[in-house]
CSV table of C-alpha atoms and ligand atoms in Angstrom, one decimal:
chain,number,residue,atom,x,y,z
A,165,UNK,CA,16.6,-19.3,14.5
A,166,UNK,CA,14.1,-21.4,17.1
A,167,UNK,CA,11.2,-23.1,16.1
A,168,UNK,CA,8.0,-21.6,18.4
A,169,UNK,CA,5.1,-22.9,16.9
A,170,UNK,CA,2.9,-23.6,19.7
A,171,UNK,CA,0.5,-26.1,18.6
A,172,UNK,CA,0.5,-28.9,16.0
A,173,UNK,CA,4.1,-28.9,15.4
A,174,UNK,CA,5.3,-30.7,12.9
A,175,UNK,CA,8.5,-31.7,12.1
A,176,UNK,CA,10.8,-28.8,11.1
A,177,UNK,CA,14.0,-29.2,9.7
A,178,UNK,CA,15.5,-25.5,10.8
A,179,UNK,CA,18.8,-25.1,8.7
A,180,UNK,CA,21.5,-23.3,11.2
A,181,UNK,CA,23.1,-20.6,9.7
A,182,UNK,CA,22.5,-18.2,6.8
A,183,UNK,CA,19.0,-17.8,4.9
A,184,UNK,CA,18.6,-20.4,1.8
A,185,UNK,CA,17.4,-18.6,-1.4
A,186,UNK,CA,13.9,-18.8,-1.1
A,187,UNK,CA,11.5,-20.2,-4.3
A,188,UNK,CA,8.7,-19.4,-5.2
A,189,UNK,CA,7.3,-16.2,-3.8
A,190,UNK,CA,3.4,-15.6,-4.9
A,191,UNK,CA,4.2,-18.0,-7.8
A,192,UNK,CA,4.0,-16.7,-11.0
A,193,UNK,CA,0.9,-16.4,-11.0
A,194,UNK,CA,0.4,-14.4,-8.0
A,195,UNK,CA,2.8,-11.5,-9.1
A,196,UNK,CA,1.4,-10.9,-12.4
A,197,UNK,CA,-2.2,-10.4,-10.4
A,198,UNK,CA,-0.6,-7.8,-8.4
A,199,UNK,CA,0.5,-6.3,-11.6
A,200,UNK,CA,-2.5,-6.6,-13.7
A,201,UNK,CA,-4.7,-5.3,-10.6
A,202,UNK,CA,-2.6,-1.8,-10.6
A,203,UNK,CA,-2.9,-1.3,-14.4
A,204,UNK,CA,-6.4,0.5,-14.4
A,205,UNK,CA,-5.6,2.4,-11.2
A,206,UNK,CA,-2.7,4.3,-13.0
A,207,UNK,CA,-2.3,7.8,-13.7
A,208,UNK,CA,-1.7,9.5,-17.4
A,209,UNK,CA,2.3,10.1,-16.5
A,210,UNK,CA,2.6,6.5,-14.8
A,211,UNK,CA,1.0,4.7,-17.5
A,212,UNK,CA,2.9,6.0,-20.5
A,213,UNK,CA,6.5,5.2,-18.3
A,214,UNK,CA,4.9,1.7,-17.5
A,215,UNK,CA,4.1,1.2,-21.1
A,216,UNK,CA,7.4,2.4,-22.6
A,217,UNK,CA,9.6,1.0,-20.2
A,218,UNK,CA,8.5,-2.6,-20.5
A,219,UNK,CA,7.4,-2.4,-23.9
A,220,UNK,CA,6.3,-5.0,-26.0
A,221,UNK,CA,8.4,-7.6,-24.4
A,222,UNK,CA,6.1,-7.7,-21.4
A,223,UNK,CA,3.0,-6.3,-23.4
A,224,UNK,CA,3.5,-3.1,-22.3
A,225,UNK,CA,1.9,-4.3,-18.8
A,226,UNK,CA,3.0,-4.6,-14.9
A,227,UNK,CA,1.0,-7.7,-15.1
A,228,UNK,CA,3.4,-9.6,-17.1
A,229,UNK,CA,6.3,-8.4,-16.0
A,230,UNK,CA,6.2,-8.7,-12.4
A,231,UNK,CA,7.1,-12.8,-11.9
A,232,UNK,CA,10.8,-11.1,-13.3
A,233,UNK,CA,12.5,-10.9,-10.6
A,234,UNK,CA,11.9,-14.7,-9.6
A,235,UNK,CA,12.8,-15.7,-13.2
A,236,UNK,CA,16.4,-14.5,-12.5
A,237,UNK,CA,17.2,-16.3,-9.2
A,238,UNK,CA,18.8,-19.1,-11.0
A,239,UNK,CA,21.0,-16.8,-13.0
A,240,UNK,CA,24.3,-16.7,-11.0
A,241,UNK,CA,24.9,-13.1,-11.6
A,242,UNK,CA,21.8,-12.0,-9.7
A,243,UNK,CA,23.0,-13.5,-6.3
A,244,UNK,CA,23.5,-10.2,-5.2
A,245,UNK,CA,19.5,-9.6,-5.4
A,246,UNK,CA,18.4,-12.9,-3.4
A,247,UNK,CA,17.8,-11.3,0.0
A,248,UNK,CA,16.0,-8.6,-1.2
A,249,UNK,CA,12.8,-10.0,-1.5
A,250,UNK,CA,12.1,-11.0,2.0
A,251,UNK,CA,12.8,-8.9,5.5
A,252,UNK,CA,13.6,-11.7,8.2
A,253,UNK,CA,11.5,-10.5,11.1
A,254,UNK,CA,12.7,-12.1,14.0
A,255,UNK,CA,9.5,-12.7,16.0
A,256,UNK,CA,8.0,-15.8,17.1
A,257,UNK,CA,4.6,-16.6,15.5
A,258,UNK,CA,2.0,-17.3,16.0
A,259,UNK,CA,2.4,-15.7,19.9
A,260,UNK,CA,4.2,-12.7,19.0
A,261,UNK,CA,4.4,-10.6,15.5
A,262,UNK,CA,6.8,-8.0,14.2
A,263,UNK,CA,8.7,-6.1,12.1
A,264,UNK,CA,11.6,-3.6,12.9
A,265,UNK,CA,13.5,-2.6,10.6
A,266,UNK,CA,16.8,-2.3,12.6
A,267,UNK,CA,16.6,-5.5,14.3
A,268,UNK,CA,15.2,-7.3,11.1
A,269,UNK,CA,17.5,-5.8,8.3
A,270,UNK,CA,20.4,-4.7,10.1
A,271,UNK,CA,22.9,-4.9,7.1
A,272,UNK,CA,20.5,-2.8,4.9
A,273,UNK,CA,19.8,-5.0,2.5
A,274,UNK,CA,16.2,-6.6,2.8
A,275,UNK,CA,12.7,-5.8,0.6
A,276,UNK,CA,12.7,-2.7,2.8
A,277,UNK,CA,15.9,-1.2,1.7
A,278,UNK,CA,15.4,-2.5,-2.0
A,279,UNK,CA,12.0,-1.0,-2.1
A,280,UNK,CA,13.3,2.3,-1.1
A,281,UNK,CA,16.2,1.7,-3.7
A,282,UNK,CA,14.4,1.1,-6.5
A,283,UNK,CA,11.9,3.7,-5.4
A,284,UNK,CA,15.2,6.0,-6.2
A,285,UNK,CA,16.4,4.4,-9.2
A,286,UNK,CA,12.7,4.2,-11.2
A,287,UNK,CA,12.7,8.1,-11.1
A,288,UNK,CA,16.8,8.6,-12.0
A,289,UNK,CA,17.2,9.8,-15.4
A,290,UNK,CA,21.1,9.7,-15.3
A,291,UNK,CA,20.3,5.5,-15.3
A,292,UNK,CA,20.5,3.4,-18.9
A,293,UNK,CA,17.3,1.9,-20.2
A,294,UNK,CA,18.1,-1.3,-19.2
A,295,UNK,CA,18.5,0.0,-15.3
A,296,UNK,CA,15.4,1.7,-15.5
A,297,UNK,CA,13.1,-1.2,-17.0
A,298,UNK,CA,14.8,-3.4,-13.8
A,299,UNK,CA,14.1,-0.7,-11.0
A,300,UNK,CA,10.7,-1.2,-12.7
A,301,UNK,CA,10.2,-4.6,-12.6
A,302,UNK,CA,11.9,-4.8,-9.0
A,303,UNK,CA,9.8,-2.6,-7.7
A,304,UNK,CA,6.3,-4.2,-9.6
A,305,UNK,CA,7.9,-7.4,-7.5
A,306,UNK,CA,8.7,-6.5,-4.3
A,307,UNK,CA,5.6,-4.4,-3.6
A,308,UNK,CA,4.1,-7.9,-4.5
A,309,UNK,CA,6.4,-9.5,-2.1
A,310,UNK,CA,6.1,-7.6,0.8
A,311,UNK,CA,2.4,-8.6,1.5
A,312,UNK,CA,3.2,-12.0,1.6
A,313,UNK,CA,3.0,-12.9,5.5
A,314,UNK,CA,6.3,-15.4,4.5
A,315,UNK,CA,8.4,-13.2,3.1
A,316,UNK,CA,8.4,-10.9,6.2
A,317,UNK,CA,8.8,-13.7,8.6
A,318,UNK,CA,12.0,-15.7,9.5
A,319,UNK,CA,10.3,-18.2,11.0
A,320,UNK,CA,11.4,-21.4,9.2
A,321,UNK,CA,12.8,-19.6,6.6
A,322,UNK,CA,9.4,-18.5,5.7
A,323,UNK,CA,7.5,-21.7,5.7
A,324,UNK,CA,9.9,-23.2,2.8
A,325,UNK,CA,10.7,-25.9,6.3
A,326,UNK,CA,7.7,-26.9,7.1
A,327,UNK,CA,6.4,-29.8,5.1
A,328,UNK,CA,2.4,-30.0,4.7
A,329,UNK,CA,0.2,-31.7,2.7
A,330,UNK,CA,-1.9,-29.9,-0.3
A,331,UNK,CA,-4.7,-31.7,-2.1
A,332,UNK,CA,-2.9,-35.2,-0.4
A,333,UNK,CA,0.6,-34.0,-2.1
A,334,UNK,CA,3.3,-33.4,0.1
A,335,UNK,CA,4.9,-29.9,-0.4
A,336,UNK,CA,6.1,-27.1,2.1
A,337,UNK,CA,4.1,-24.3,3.6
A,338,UNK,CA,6.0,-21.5,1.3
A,339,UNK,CA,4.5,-23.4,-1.5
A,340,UNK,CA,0.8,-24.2,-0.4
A,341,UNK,CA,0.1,-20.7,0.2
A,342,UNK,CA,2.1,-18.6,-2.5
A,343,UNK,CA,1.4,-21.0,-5.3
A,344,UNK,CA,-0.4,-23.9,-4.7
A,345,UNK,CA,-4.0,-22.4,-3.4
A,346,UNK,CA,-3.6,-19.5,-5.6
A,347,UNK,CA,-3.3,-21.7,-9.0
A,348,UNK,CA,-6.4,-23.6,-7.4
A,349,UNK,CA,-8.2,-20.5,-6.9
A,350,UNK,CA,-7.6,-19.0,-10.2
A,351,UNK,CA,-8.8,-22.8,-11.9
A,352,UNK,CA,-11.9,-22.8,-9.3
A,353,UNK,CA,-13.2,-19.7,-9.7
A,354,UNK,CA,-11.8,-17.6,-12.4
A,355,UNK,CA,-11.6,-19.9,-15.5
A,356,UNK,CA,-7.8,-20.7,-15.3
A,357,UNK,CA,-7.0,-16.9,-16.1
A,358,UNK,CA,-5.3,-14.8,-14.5
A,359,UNK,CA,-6.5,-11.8,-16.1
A,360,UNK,CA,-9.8,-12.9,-14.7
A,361,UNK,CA,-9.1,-13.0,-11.6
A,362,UNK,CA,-7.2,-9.3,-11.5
A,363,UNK,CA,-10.3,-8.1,-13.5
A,364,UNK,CA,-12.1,-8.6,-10.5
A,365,UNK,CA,-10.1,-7.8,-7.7
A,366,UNK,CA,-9.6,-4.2,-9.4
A,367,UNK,CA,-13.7,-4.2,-9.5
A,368,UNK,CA,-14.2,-5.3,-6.5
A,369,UNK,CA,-12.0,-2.3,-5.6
A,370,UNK,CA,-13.4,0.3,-7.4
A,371,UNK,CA,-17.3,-0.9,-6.6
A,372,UNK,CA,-17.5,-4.2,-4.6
A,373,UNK,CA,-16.0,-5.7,-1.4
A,374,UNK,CA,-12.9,-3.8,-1.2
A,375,UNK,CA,-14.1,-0.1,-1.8
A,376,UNK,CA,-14.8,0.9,1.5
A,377,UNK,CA,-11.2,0.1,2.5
A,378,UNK,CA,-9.5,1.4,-0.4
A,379,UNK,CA,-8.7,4.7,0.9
A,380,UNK,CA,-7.1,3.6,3.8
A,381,UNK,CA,-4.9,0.9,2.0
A,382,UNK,CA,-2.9,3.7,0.8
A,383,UNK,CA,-2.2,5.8,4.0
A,384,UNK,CA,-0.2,4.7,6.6
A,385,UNK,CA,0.7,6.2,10.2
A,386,UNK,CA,4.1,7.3,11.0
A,387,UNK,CA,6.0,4.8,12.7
A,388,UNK,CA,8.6,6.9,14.0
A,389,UNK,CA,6.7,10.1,15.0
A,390,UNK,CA,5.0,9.3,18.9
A,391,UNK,CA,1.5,10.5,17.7
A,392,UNK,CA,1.7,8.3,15.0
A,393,UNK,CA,0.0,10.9,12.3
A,394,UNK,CA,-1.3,9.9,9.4
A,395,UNK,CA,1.3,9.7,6.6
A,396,UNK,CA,0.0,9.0,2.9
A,397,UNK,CA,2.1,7.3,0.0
A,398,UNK,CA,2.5,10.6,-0.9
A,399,UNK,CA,4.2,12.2,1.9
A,400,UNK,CA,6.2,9.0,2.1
A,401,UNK,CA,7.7,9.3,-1.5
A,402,UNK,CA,8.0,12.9,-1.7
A,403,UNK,CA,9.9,13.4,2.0
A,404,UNK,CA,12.1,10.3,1.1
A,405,UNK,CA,13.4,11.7,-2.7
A,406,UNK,CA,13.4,15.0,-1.0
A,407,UNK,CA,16.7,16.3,0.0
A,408,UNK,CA,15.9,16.7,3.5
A,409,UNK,CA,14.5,12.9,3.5
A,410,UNK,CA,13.2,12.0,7.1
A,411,UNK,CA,12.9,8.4,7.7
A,412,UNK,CA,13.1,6.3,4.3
A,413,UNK,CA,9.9,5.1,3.6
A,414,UNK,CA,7.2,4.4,6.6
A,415,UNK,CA,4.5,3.0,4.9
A,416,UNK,CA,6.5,0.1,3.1
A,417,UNK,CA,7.1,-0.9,6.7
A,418,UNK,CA,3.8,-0.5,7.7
A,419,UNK,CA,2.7,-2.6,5.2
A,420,UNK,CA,5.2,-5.8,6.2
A,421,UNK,CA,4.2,-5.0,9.7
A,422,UNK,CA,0.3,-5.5,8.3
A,423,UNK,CA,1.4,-9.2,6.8
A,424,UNK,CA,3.3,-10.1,8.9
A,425,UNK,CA,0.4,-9.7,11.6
A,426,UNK,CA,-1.0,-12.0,8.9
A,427,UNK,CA,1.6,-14.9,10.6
A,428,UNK,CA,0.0,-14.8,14.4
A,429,UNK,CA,-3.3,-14.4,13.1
A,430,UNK,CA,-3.8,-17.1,11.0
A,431,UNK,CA,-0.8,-18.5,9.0
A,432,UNK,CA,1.2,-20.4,11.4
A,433,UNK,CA,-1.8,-21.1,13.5
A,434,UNK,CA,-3.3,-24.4,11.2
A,435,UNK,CA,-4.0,-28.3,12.4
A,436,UNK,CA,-1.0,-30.1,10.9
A,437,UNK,CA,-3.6,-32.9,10.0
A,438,UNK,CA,-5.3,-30.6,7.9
A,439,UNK,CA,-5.1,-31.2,4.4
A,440,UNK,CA,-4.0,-27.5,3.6
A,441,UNK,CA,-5.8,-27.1,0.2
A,442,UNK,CA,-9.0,-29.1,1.1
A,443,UNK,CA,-9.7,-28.2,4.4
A,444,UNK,CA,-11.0,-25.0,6.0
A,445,UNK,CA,-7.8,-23.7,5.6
A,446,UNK,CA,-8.3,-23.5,1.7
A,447,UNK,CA,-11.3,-21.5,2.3
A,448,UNK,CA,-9.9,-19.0,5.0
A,449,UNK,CA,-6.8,-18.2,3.2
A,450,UNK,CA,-8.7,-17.8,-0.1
A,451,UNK,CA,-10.1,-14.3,1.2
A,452,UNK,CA,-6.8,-12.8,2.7
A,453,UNK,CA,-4.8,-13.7,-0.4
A,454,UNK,CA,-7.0,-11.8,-2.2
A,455,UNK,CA,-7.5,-8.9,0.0
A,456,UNK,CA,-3.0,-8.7,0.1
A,457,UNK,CA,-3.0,-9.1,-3.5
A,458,UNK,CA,-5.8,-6.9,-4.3
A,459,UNK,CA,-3.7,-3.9,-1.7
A,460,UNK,CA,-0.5,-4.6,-3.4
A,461,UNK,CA,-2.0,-3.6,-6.8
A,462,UNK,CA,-3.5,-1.0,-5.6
A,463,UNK,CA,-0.7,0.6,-3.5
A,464,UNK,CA,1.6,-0.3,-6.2
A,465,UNK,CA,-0.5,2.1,-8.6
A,466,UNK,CA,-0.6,5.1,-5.8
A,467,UNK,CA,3.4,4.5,-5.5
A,468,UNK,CA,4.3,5.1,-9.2
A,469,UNK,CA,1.4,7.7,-9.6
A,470,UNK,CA,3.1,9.7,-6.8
A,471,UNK,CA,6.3,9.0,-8.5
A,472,UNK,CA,5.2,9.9,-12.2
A,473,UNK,CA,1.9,12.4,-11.7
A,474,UNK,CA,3.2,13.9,-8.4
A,475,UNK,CA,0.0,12.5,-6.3
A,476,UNK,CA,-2.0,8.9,-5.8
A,477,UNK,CA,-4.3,10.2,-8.3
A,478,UNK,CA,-7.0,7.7,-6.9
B,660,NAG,C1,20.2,-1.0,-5.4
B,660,NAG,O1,20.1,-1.2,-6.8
B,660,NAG,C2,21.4,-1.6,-7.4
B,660,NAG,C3,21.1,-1.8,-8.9
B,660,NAG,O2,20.2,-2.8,-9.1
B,660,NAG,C4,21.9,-2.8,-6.7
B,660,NAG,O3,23.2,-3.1,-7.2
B,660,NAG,C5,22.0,-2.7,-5.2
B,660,NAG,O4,22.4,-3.9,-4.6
B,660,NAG,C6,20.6,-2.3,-4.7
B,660,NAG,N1,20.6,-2.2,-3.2
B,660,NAG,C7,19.5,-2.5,-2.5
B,660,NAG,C8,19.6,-2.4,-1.0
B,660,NAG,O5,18.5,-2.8,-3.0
């Protein structure tokens, strides 16, 4: 792993060796928005699974449930499940961004590879209740995760090296942008709730900002076919738990290749003088954490409507 920031560097302590379990992810926070956003979006089938599934120990809600697979990292018997919530692409932001999924999760187990798992496992009736409600929440997770531009990027193991500054407190870049600026957004702007502030995204999906785009945030084109044809989430779930599966799951990739573009574009590309939560850089990440939370709601629905109603139903 080489450090290739190209401007601004600061210091970056680059552990040799094996990835360190990463903290933090979205924060909290963050997950459960990605889980509250898809609840309105879901179909009749998807909804009564959701709602039985989790029951009342998550209030019957994605939302809730979501920051889950976080909340186990420090239990021992988990280890297994630690690199499955990131897929370390091997590029060198912020000059050159990607994702590919042979060089990046070579020993088949990275969000990728989970997503596709659990994408299996959700819809496997031979499985026990309690395997069910964990395919569940894995997959109410990592379809958070893998629209975080860290968690597709090996780059300093994801930012968790790279000390910053946030609102003059010292902290790492993992941090500032999955937990800190969103727990200042949600006090800012949307009352300290997070219901809130999914409330709106899912509006601003169905009517405002994000409505235009909708449509498109659940197709994706092939990234194996040459002409690149338009795939949907629906030919992506249906050809993979068909029996003649082409290539597992296209648009998941698609989808880290889309953050991950996140890392060149803007991510890795701030002053290291900045303040990161009181400078500009607050106010331009604001917008794309909102637009990646807002499409992993979203796409999160169309996944388990295609799963549970047999189309995206949106
Ligand atoms: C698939 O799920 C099972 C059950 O949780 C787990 O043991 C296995 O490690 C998972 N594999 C991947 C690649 O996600």
């Amino acid at each position: 792993m080489t450090a290739s920031l190209t401007t601004g560097i600061l210091p970056l302590f680059l552990l040799l060796g094996s990835h360190v379990a990463q903290v933090s992810a979205w924060g909290s926070v963050g997950h459960q928005a990605v889980g509250y956003v898809a609840m309105p979006f879901l179909a009749p089938n998807a909804l009564s699974f959701v709602r039985s599934t989790l029951g009342s120990q998550y209030s019957q809600s994605l939302g809730p449930a979501a920051p889950w697979a976080d909340t186990i990292r420090s239990d021992d018997s988990y280890d297994w499940a630690s690199n499955l919530h990131f897929v370390d692409a091997e590029d060198s932001p912020p000059s050159s961004c990607s994702v590919v999924q042979s060089r990046d999760c070579a020993d088949g187990r990275c969000i990728l590879t989970a997503i596709a798992n659990y994408t299996s496992r959700v819809v496997d009736t031979s499985l026990s209740a309690t395997q069910t409600q964990e395919a569940l929440k894995f997959l109410d997770h990592f379809i958070g995760d893998i629209h975080q531009p860290l968690h597709v990027e090996a780059e300093a193991l994801g930012g968790n090296e790279i000390d910053v500054t946030c609102s003059g407190t010292s902290t790492n870049l993992h941090s500032v942008r999955y937990t800190r600026i969103i727990a200042k957004l949600v006090d800012d702007d949307y009352g300290n709730s997070v219901t809130t502030w999914a409330n709106s995204l899912a509006d601003r999906i169905q009517s405002g900002d994000f409505a235009d785009d909708a449509s498109s945030w659940i197709e994706c084109s092939s990234t194996t076919d040459p002409a690149r044809r338009k795939r949907s989430v629906k030919d992506d779930v249906v050809g993979f738990l068909h029996p003649r599966a082409i290539t597992p799951l296209e648009c998941p990739l698609e989808w880290a290749q889309d953050a991950n573009k996140l890392d060149c574009s803007f991510v890795f590309t701030y002053d290291q003088f900045d303040d990161l939560c009181t400078s500009s850089y607050y106010d331009d990440a604001v917008p794309l954490i909102e637009m990646q939370i807002a499409k992993a709601g979203y796409r999160l629905a169309a996944w388990l409507n295609v799963l549970f109603d047999g189309d995206t139903e949106l």
